[in-house]
Amino acid sequence: MSTLNISSARSAFPALTSNPTYVFADNAGGSQVAQPVIDRLTDYLINTNVQLGAGYAVSVASTRRAVGEATEGAKRLFGARSADEVVFCASATMGLENLARGLEGDVCEGDEIVVTTEHEANVGPWKKLAARRGAVVKVWKASRMGDGGNPFALGLKVDELLPLITKNTRLVAFTACSNILGSVVPVKEVVAALRADARKKGARKVEVAVDCVAYSPHRLIDVQEWDVDFAGFSFYKVYGPHISALYVRSEALHASTKPLVHHFLKMDDTASKLQPGGPGYELAYASTGAVEYLLTLTPFRDLRKTFDAIAEYEQSLLRPLLGFLCASEQRERGVRVVGEEKVDLSRVPTVSFVVVGKKPIRSRDIVRVFDQKGGVSVRDEAKETLVYFFFVDWYPLWSLLCLFIGQGIVARYRR
């Protein structure tokens, strides 16, 4: 049984008080903000909104909050060795773009970069880096999982990654969790396998970047356990402000990246070398409220126990939704879940589906019904026939209510 106190967790979100009947079901695009985040945002702006780095008392306090406390909080969410390995960015895309530019001097013509493609933040920066340096981009594609009758039951297989690894592989960049399929990638096992294969094939230098944006609301990141060189996530997907964090392993800071900062700043030993302009300092400090909120969700004030409880609770969200979408009546109608249909810890409650067959329905038409009815936020991709129900891990009790209402809405608007 999960140790999450859902009523208490729910009470920390003013948006749920202001909109008690609204169903927030687009959380993979951005979660609601917890009260501790709002409190710290306003506290910083009221009491310490001055330039950093000066010797007067208010500036000292501002620097401690926006640099010291903020990076320490992000370090805990990454599981990094040092806060010097962490830097804040406007978004995960910006963080990875800065990283790609920082790596330019260590990527050569003919080097190969392997990517997954479901999240643009994990694609665009590497494609542009390859174009600038004459490198080659390869794609680790999702493929069919199992022998069931659902052709949309897709996932990433390490057996299909390893043939892409050659002696020319320089970087492997993949998502820890798919924002479309909802599947959790076994990062540690994948990294161990690709590193061993790269050594066997004589690769000069292989570094690994993991996009944790869709993973971070559901599971605890552990960059040391995973043995990765780079990782990034967005605080605004984890109940925080619109800011992101980037992890760069200390060894990579020294051996792989060049600084992007002003020429007179000497920052070779910290990830701040990849921050060409300062973040919103009030946002950086406000992010510590998200960490504090996560720590309060169980009696243990331990992030690992918090995320274990979240993962356990998520199963109760997945079961009724997937049970409905995978029921025989829905299958006959042409409903197919995109991704695996199982309910276990290898999946998060980000659920996509299509309606195919003799009477297919475009995703935008399904979403239009929801929009016209009102009271619920769902998303479609204009270029694809997908509808995404983005249910954040447990977010709190309303997720259960959301699933219950969601089932009724889907049933009501079948065609």
Short mmCIF file of C-alpha atoms in Angstrom, two decimals:
data_model
loop_
_atom_site.label_atom_id
_atom_site.label_comp_id
_atom_site.label_asym_id
_atom_site.label_seq_id
_atom_site.Cartn_x
_atom_site.Cartn_y
_atom_site.Cartn_z
CA MET A 1 0.00 0.00 0.00
CA SER A 2 1.34 3.45 -0.91
CA THR A 3 2.49 5.71 1.93
CA LEU A 4 1.32 8.85 0.12
CA ASN A 5 -1.20 10.99 1.95
CA ILE A 6 -3.21 12.05 -1.07
CA SER A 7 -5.44 14.55 0.72
CA SER A 8 -2.42 16.31 2.15
CA ALA A 9 -0.58 16.22 -1.17
CA ARG A 10 -3.58 17.70 -2.95
CA SER A 11 -3.95 20.53 -0.47
CA ALA A 12 -0.57 21.99 -1.50
CA PHE A 13 -1.87 23.07 -4.94
CA PRO A 14 -3.82 26.34 -5.05
CA ALA A 15 -4.88 25.54 -8.64
CA LEU A 16 -6.90 22.60 -7.34
CA THR A 17 -8.65 24.83 -4.81
CA SER A 18 -9.37 27.50 -7.41
CA ASN A 19 -10.55 24.94 -9.98
CA PRO A 20 -12.02 22.13 -7.88
CA THR A 21 -13.87 20.41 -10.73
CA TYR A 22 -11.34 20.93 -13.51
CA VAL A 23 -9.42 17.89 -14.74
CA PHE A 24 -5.75 18.76 -15.36
CA ALA A 25 -4.76 15.93 -17.70
CA ASP A 26 -1.90 17.52 -19.64
CA ASN A 27 0.73 17.21 -16.96
CA ALA A 28 3.43 15.87 -19.24
CA GLY A 29 3.36 19.34 -20.78
CA GLY A 30 3.62 21.00 -17.38
CA SER A 31 2.36 20.32 -13.88
CA GLN A 32 0.58 22.65 -11.51
CA VAL A 33 2.75 24.50 -8.98
CA ALA A 34 2.99 23.59 -5.30
CA GLN A 35 2.48 26.27 -2.64
CA PRO A 36 6.08 26.07 -1.29
CA VAL A 37 7.28 27.03 -4.77
CA ILE A 38 4.96 30.03 -4.91
CA ASP A 39 6.03 31.09 -1.41
CA ARG A 40 9.72 31.05 -2.28
CA LEU A 41 9.18 32.81 -5.58
CA THR A 42 7.43 35.73 -3.92
CA ASP A 43 9.82 35.73 -0.95
CA TYR A 44 12.81 36.08 -3.28
CA LEU A 45 11.24 38.89 -5.29
CA ILE A 46 10.17 40.78 -2.18
CA ASN A 47 13.25 40.32 -0.03
CA THR A 48 16.32 39.41 -2.12
CA ASN A 49 15.74 40.65 -5.66
CA VAL A 50 19.17 42.22 -6.18
CA GLN A 51 22.24 41.49 -8.29
CA LEU A 52 24.23 38.46 -7.24
CA GLY A 53 27.85 38.39 -6.18
CA ALA A 54 28.21 41.64 -4.22
CA GLY A 55 29.37 41.93 -0.63
CA TYR A 56 26.36 43.67 0.93
CA ALA A 57 24.03 41.55 3.04
CA VAL A 58 21.04 41.33 0.69
CA SER A 59 23.24 40.31 -2.26
CA VAL A 60 24.95 37.68 -0.12
CA ALA A 61 21.54 36.26 0.78
CA SER A 62 20.39 36.39 -2.84
CA THR A 63 23.51 34.53 -4.01
CA ARG A 64 23.12 31.91 -1.32
CA ARG A 65 19.51 31.29 -2.34
CA ALA A 66 19.77 31.41 -6.15
CA VAL A 67 23.13 29.66 -6.46
CA GLY A 68 23.89 27.69 -3.31
CA GLU A 69 20.49 26.41 -2.19
CA ALA A 70 19.05 26.05 -5.69
CA THR A 71 21.91 23.99 -7.15
CA GLU A 72 22.03 21.88 -4.00
CA GLY A 73 18.35 21.05 -4.45
CA ALA A 74 18.80 20.12 -8.11
CA LYS A 75 21.85 18.04 -7.17
CA ARG A 76 19.63 15.98 -4.85
CA LEU A 77 17.11 15.33 -7.61
CA PHE A 78 19.89 14.24 -9.98
CA GLY A 79 21.73 12.18 -7.39
CA ALA A 80 24.91 14.00 -8.45
CA ARG A 81 28.19 14.00 -6.51
CA SER A 82 28.52 17.77 -6.42
CA ALA A 83 26.42 20.87 -6.95
CA ASP A 84 29.21 22.03 -9.27
CA GLU A 85 27.91 19.46 -11.77
CA VAL A 86 24.52 21.22 -11.99
CA VAL A 87 23.44 24.31 -13.92
CA PHE A 88 20.04 25.94 -14.44
CA CYS A 89 18.56 26.72 -17.86
CA ALA A 90 15.36 28.25 -19.20
CA SER A 91 14.15 24.85 -20.44
CA ALA A 92 15.41 21.33 -21.06
CA THR A 93 15.74 22.14 -24.74
CA MET A 94 17.90 25.16 -23.94
CA GLY A 95 20.01 23.11 -21.57
CA LEU A 96 20.72 20.43 -24.16
CA GLU A 97 21.33 23.08 -26.82
CA ASN A 98 23.93 24.71 -24.56
CA LEU A 99 25.45 21.31 -23.89
CA ALA A 100 25.65 20.55 -27.61
CA ARG A 101 27.44 23.85 -28.22
CA GLY A 102 29.78 23.15 -25.36
CA LEU A 103 30.68 19.80 -26.92
CA GLU A 104 31.49 21.23 -30.36
CA GLY A 105 35.25 21.12 -29.91
CA ASP A 106 35.19 17.45 -28.96
CA VAL A 107 32.95 16.12 -31.78
CA CYS A 108 34.73 15.38 -35.05
CA GLU A 109 33.71 14.81 -38.65
CA GLY A 110 32.49 11.25 -39.07
CA ASP A 111 31.58 10.81 -35.41
CA GLU A 112 28.19 9.23 -34.83
CA ILE A 113 25.42 10.41 -32.52
CA VAL A 114 22.59 7.99 -31.64
CA VAL A 115 19.28 9.54 -30.55
CA THR A 116 15.70 8.65 -29.73
CA THR A 117 13.17 10.92 -31.39
CA GLU A 118 9.91 11.16 -29.44
CA HIS A 119 11.01 14.30 -27.54
CA GLU A 120 12.32 17.23 -29.58
CA ALA A 121 14.63 18.40 -26.80
CA ASN A 122 16.55 15.17 -27.29
CA VAL A 123 16.74 15.51 -31.09
CA GLY A 124 17.16 19.07 -32.35
CA PRO A 125 20.32 20.03 -30.43
CA TRP A 126 22.13 16.87 -31.55
CA LYS A 127 21.05 17.17 -35.18
CA LYS A 128 22.31 20.74 -35.29
CA LEU A 129 25.57 19.74 -33.60
CA ALA A 130 26.05 16.99 -36.18
CA ALA A 131 25.39 19.41 -39.03
CA ARG A 132 27.94 21.88 -37.67
CA ARG A 133 30.63 19.26 -37.14
CA GLY A 134 30.02 16.83 -39.99
CA ALA A 135 28.86 14.07 -37.66
CA VAL A 136 26.28 11.40 -38.47
CA VAL A 137 22.94 11.01 -36.65
CA LYS A 138 21.47 7.55 -36.14
CA VAL A 139 18.04 6.84 -34.66
CA TRP A 140 17.24 4.23 -32.03
CA LYS A 141 13.67 3.48 -33.09
CA ALA A 142 10.83 2.09 -31.02
CA SER A 143 9.69 -1.32 -32.25
CA ARG A 144 6.89 -3.77 -31.62
CA MET A 145 6.78 -5.32 -28.16
CA GLY A 146 5.44 -8.81 -27.59
CA ASP A 147 3.29 -11.04 -29.77
CA GLY A 148 -0.09 -9.46 -29.00
CA GLY A 149 -2.53 -8.13 -31.53
CA ASN A 150 -1.78 -4.43 -30.99
CA PRO A 151 0.60 -3.07 -33.66
CA PHE A 152 0.93 0.15 -31.64
CA ALA A 153 2.43 -1.65 -28.62
CA LEU A 154 5.88 -0.18 -29.15
CA GLY A 155 8.98 0.24 -27.02
CA LEU A 156 12.75 0.72 -27.08
CA LYS A 157 14.82 -2.49 -27.12
CA VAL A 158 18.49 -2.53 -26.20
CA ASP A 159 19.00 -5.33 -28.73
CA GLU A 160 18.12 -2.83 -31.44
CA LEU A 161 20.39 -0.15 -30.01
CA LEU A 162 23.59 -2.20 -29.99
CA PRO A 163 23.80 -2.68 -33.79
CA LEU A 164 23.86 1.12 -34.07
CA ILE A 165 27.02 1.29 -31.94
CA THR A 166 30.25 1.33 -33.96
CA LYS A 167 33.85 2.39 -33.50
CA ASN A 168 32.72 5.86 -34.62
CA THR A 169 30.03 6.30 -31.94
CA ARG A 170 30.67 9.48 -29.95
CA LEU A 171 27.38 10.13 -28.12
CA VAL A 172 24.22 8.22 -27.27
CA ALA A 173 21.26 10.41 -26.25
CA PHE A 174 17.99 8.80 -25.22
CA THR A 175 14.92 9.41 -23.09
CA ALA A 176 14.64 7.73 -19.69
CA CYS A 177 10.87 7.63 -20.16
CA SER A 178 8.86 8.11 -23.32
CA ASN A 179 6.47 11.05 -23.29
CA ILE A 180 4.33 9.17 -25.84
CA LEU A 181 4.60 5.49 -24.91
CA GLY A 182 4.77 5.98 -21.15
CA SER A 183 7.43 3.28 -20.92
CA VAL A 184 10.33 3.51 -18.48
CA VAL A 185 13.72 2.69 -20.00
CA PRO A 186 16.06 0.63 -17.77
CA VAL A 187 18.77 3.28 -18.01
CA LYS A 188 21.45 1.51 -15.96
CA GLU A 189 21.20 -1.68 -18.00
CA VAL A 190 21.12 0.18 -21.32
CA VAL A 191 24.18 2.26 -20.45
CA ALA A 192 26.15 -0.76 -19.24
CA ALA A 193 25.32 -2.66 -22.43
CA LEU A 194 26.16 0.17 -24.83
CA ARG A 195 29.41 1.02 -23.05
CA ALA A 196 30.54 -2.61 -23.12
CA ASP A 197 29.62 -2.89 -26.79
CA ALA A 198 31.41 0.36 -27.64
CA ARG A 199 34.59 -0.86 -25.91
CA LYS A 200 34.38 -4.15 -27.78
CA LYS A 201 34.08 -2.30 -31.10
CA GLY A 202 36.96 0.06 -30.34
CA ALA A 203 35.08 3.35 -29.99
CA ARG A 204 37.42 6.22 -29.10
CA LYS A 205 35.13 7.97 -26.64
CA VAL A 206 31.45 7.44 -25.93
CA GLU A 207 29.42 9.71 -23.66
CA VAL A 208 25.79 9.24 -22.68
CA ALA A 209 23.10 11.94 -22.35
CA VAL A 210 19.74 11.08 -20.80
CA ASP A 211 16.62 13.20 -21.28
CA CYS A 212 14.74 12.84 -17.98
CA VAL A 213 11.93 15.30 -18.67
CA ALA A 214 9.15 12.68 -18.84
CA TYR A 215 10.85 10.53 -16.20
CA SER A 216 11.42 13.03 -13.40
CA PRO A 217 7.80 13.39 -12.18
CA HIS A 218 7.50 9.62 -11.80
CA ARG A 219 10.84 8.13 -10.76
CA LEU A 220 13.97 9.30 -8.96
CA ILE A 221 16.92 10.13 -11.22
CA ASP A 222 20.27 8.61 -10.19
CA VAL A 223 23.05 9.76 -12.51
CA GLN A 224 25.76 8.04 -10.49
CA GLU A 225 23.99 4.71 -10.38
CA TRP A 226 23.22 5.01 -14.10
CA ASP A 227 26.83 5.94 -15.04
CA VAL A 228 25.75 8.72 -17.41
CA ASP A 229 27.67 11.83 -18.41
CA PHE A 230 24.80 14.24 -18.98
CA ALA A 231 21.15 14.49 -17.91
CA GLY A 232 18.42 17.09 -17.87
CA PHE A 233 14.89 17.64 -16.59
CA SER A 234 12.34 20.43 -16.25
CA PHE A 235 11.21 21.64 -12.84
CA TYR A 236 7.91 22.76 -14.35
CA LYS A 237 7.07 19.10 -14.93
CA VAL A 238 7.78 18.39 -11.24
CA TYR A 239 5.49 20.92 -9.50
CA GLY A 240 8.02 23.73 -9.82
CA PRO A 241 8.60 26.98 -11.75
CA HIS A 242 9.36 27.22 -15.47
CA ILE A 243 13.06 26.42 -15.26
CA SER A 244 15.17 23.36 -15.97
CA ALA A 245 18.37 21.80 -14.68
CA LEU A 246 21.27 20.19 -16.53
CA TYR A 247 23.75 17.70 -15.06
CA VAL A 248 27.29 17.43 -16.47
CA ARG A 249 29.61 14.86 -14.94
CA SER A 250 32.76 16.42 -13.51
CA GLU A 251 35.04 14.44 -15.83
CA ALA A 252 33.09 15.64 -18.87
CA LEU A 253 33.28 19.23 -17.65
CA HIS A 254 37.06 19.08 -17.89
CA ALA A 255 37.61 16.75 -20.85
CA SER A 256 34.70 17.37 -23.22
CA THR A 257 33.10 20.79 -22.87
CA LYS A 258 34.21 24.32 -23.68
CA PRO A 259 32.86 27.34 -21.80
CA LEU A 260 30.03 29.43 -23.22
CA VAL A 261 30.28 32.23 -20.65
CA HIS A 262 31.88 35.67 -20.90
CA HIS A 263 35.58 35.49 -21.71
CA PHE A 264 36.59 37.04 -18.40
CA LEU A 265 34.78 34.40 -16.32
CA LYS A 266 36.81 31.36 -15.31
CA MET A 267 34.39 28.50 -14.73
CA ASP A 268 36.10 25.41 -16.10
CA ASP A 269 35.36 23.44 -12.94
CA THR A 270 31.59 24.00 -12.78
CA ALA A 271 28.62 23.32 -15.01
CA SER A 272 27.96 27.07 -14.98
CA LYS A 273 30.45 27.23 -17.86
CA LEU A 274 27.48 26.10 -20.01
CA GLN A 275 25.26 28.97 -18.88
CA PRO A 276 25.89 31.89 -21.28
CA GLY A 277 23.35 34.02 -19.43
CA GLY A 278 21.99 33.81 -15.92
CA PRO A 279 18.64 32.10 -15.30
CA GLY A 280 15.73 33.80 -13.61
CA TYR A 281 17.19 33.77 -10.12
CA GLU A 282 13.77 33.92 -8.49
CA LEU A 283 12.88 30.77 -10.45
CA ALA A 284 16.06 29.01 -9.41
CA TYR A 285 15.34 29.70 -5.75
CA ALA A 286 11.66 28.81 -6.16
CA SER A 287 12.72 25.37 -7.44
CA THR A 288 13.88 24.52 -3.91
CA GLY A 289 10.21 24.57 -2.95
CA ALA A 290 9.57 21.65 -5.31
CA VAL A 291 12.28 19.61 -3.59
CA GLU A 292 10.87 20.49 -0.18
CA TYR A 293 7.38 19.54 -1.32
CA LEU A 294 8.57 16.14 -2.54
CA LEU A 295 10.29 15.51 0.78
CA THR A 296 7.02 16.07 2.68
CA LEU A 297 5.05 13.45 0.77
CA THR A 298 6.06 10.59 3.04
CA PRO A 299 6.94 10.55 6.75
CA PHE A 300 10.58 9.74 5.94
CA ARG A 301 11.71 12.98 4.23
CA ASP A 302 13.66 10.79 1.83
CA LEU A 303 13.44 11.34 -1.94
CA ARG A 304 13.89 7.68 -2.80
CA LYS A 305 11.05 6.68 -0.51
CA THR A 306 8.93 9.48 -1.95
CA PHE A 307 9.39 8.30 -5.52
CA ASP A 308 8.91 4.66 -4.54
CA ALA A 309 5.56 5.68 -3.05
CA ILE A 310 4.69 7.67 -6.16
CA ALA A 311 5.51 4.72 -8.43
CA GLU A 312 3.38 2.43 -6.31
CA TYR A 313 0.45 4.80 -6.28
CA GLU A 314 0.61 5.30 -10.03
CA GLN A 315 -0.48 1.74 -10.58
CA SER A 316 -3.91 2.58 -9.22
CA LEU A 317 -4.18 5.33 -11.84
CA LEU A 318 -3.12 3.16 -14.74
CA ARG A 319 -5.29 0.16 -13.97
CA PRO A 320 -8.76 1.66 -14.57
CA LEU A 321 -7.72 3.74 -17.59
CA LEU A 322 -5.92 0.93 -19.41
CA GLY A 323 -8.65 -1.46 -18.33
CA PHE A 324 -11.20 0.72 -20.09
CA LEU A 325 -9.15 1.44 -23.23
CA CYS A 326 -8.16 -2.22 -23.64
CA ALA A 327 -11.61 -3.69 -23.00
CA SER A 328 -13.06 -5.85 -25.76
CA GLU A 329 -15.73 -3.27 -26.56
CA GLN A 330 -13.09 -0.62 -27.20
CA ARG A 331 -10.93 -2.99 -29.23
CA GLU A 332 -13.86 -3.79 -31.47
CA ARG A 333 -14.38 -0.06 -31.96
CA GLY A 334 -10.75 0.33 -33.07
CA VAL A 335 -9.19 1.81 -29.93
CA ARG A 336 -5.53 0.90 -29.59
CA VAL A 337 -3.19 2.03 -26.83
CA VAL A 338 0.11 3.40 -28.11
CA GLY A 339 2.73 1.64 -26.03
CA GLU A 340 2.51 -1.42 -23.86
CA GLU A 341 -0.82 -2.23 -22.25
CA LYS A 342 0.51 -3.74 -19.03
CA VAL A 343 0.18 -2.19 -15.59
CA ASP A 344 3.46 -2.44 -13.70
CA LEU A 345 6.45 -0.35 -12.63
CA SER A 346 7.84 -0.31 -16.17
CA ARG A 347 5.09 2.12 -17.18
CA VAL A 348 3.97 5.57 -16.02
CA PRO A 349 0.45 7.01 -16.35
CA THR A 350 1.11 8.86 -19.58
CA VAL A 351 -1.32 7.15 -21.91
CA SER A 352 -1.72 7.65 -25.65
CA PHE A 353 -4.24 5.96 -27.90
CA VAL A 354 -5.51 5.89 -31.47
CA VAL A 355 -8.85 5.01 -33.01
CA VAL A 356 -8.31 3.03 -36.21
CA GLY A 357 -10.14 0.44 -38.29
CA LYS A 358 -13.32 0.83 -40.31
CA LYS A 359 -14.38 4.02 -38.52
CA PRO A 360 -11.14 5.81 -37.63
CA ILE A 361 -11.22 9.10 -35.74
CA ARG A 362 -8.52 11.73 -35.93
CA SER A 363 -7.04 12.71 -32.60
CA ARG A 364 -7.90 16.37 -33.10
CA ASP A 365 -11.57 15.43 -33.52
CA ILE A 366 -11.59 13.49 -30.25
CA VAL A 367 -9.88 16.34 -28.45
CA ARG A 368 -12.36 18.81 -29.95
CA VAL A 369 -15.16 16.95 -28.20
CA PHE A 370 -13.37 17.33 -24.89
CA ASP A 371 -12.69 21.00 -25.57
CA GLN A 372 -16.34 21.67 -26.41
CA LYS A 373 -17.52 19.88 -23.31
CA GLY A 374 -14.99 21.76 -21.17
CA GLY A 375 -13.57 21.00 -17.78
CA VAL A 376 -10.71 18.79 -18.93
CA SER A 377 -7.33 19.37 -20.60
CA VAL A 378 -6.13 16.76 -23.08
CA ARG A 379 -3.74 17.12 -25.97
CA ASP A 380 -3.39 15.83 -29.50
CA GLU A 381 -0.52 15.99 -31.95
CA ALA A 382 -1.67 17.70 -35.15
CA LYS A 383 0.58 15.62 -37.39
CA GLU A 384 -0.25 12.29 -35.80
CA THR A 385 -3.39 10.31 -35.02
CA LEU A 386 -2.63 10.25 -31.31
CA VAL A 387 -4.50 11.45 -28.28
CA TYR A 388 -2.39 11.88 -25.17
CA PHE A 389 -3.88 11.53 -21.75
CA PHE A 390 -1.10 12.90 -19.60
CA PHE A 391 -1.75 11.83 -16.03
CA VAL A 392 1.04 12.94 -13.74
CA ASP A 393 2.19 10.14 -11.43
CA TRP A 394 -0.32 10.58 -8.63
CA TYR A 395 -1.08 14.31 -8.71
CA PRO A 396 -2.86 13.98 -5.95
CA LEU A 397 -6.42 12.64 -5.50
CA TRP A 398 -7.75 14.41 -8.55
CA SER A 399 -5.83 11.98 -10.72
CA LEU A 400 -8.03 9.21 -9.45
CA LEU A 401 -11.07 11.41 -9.96
CA CYS A 402 -9.66 12.39 -13.32
CA LEU A 403 -9.40 8.76 -14.37
CA PHE A 404 -12.91 8.07 -13.20
CA ILE A 405 -14.30 11.06 -15.08
CA GLY A 406 -12.07 10.25 -18.04
CA GLN A 407 -13.62 6.82 -18.37
CA GLY A 408 -17.08 8.32 -18.35
CA ILE A 409 -16.19 10.96 -20.93
CA VAL A 410 -14.59 8.47 -23.28
CA ALA A 411 -17.57 6.16 -22.99
CA ARG A 412 -20.00 9.03 -23.50
CA TYR A 413 -18.35 10.24 -26.69
CA ARG A 414 -17.68 6.96 -28.44
CA ARG A 415 -18.70 7.03 -32.09
#
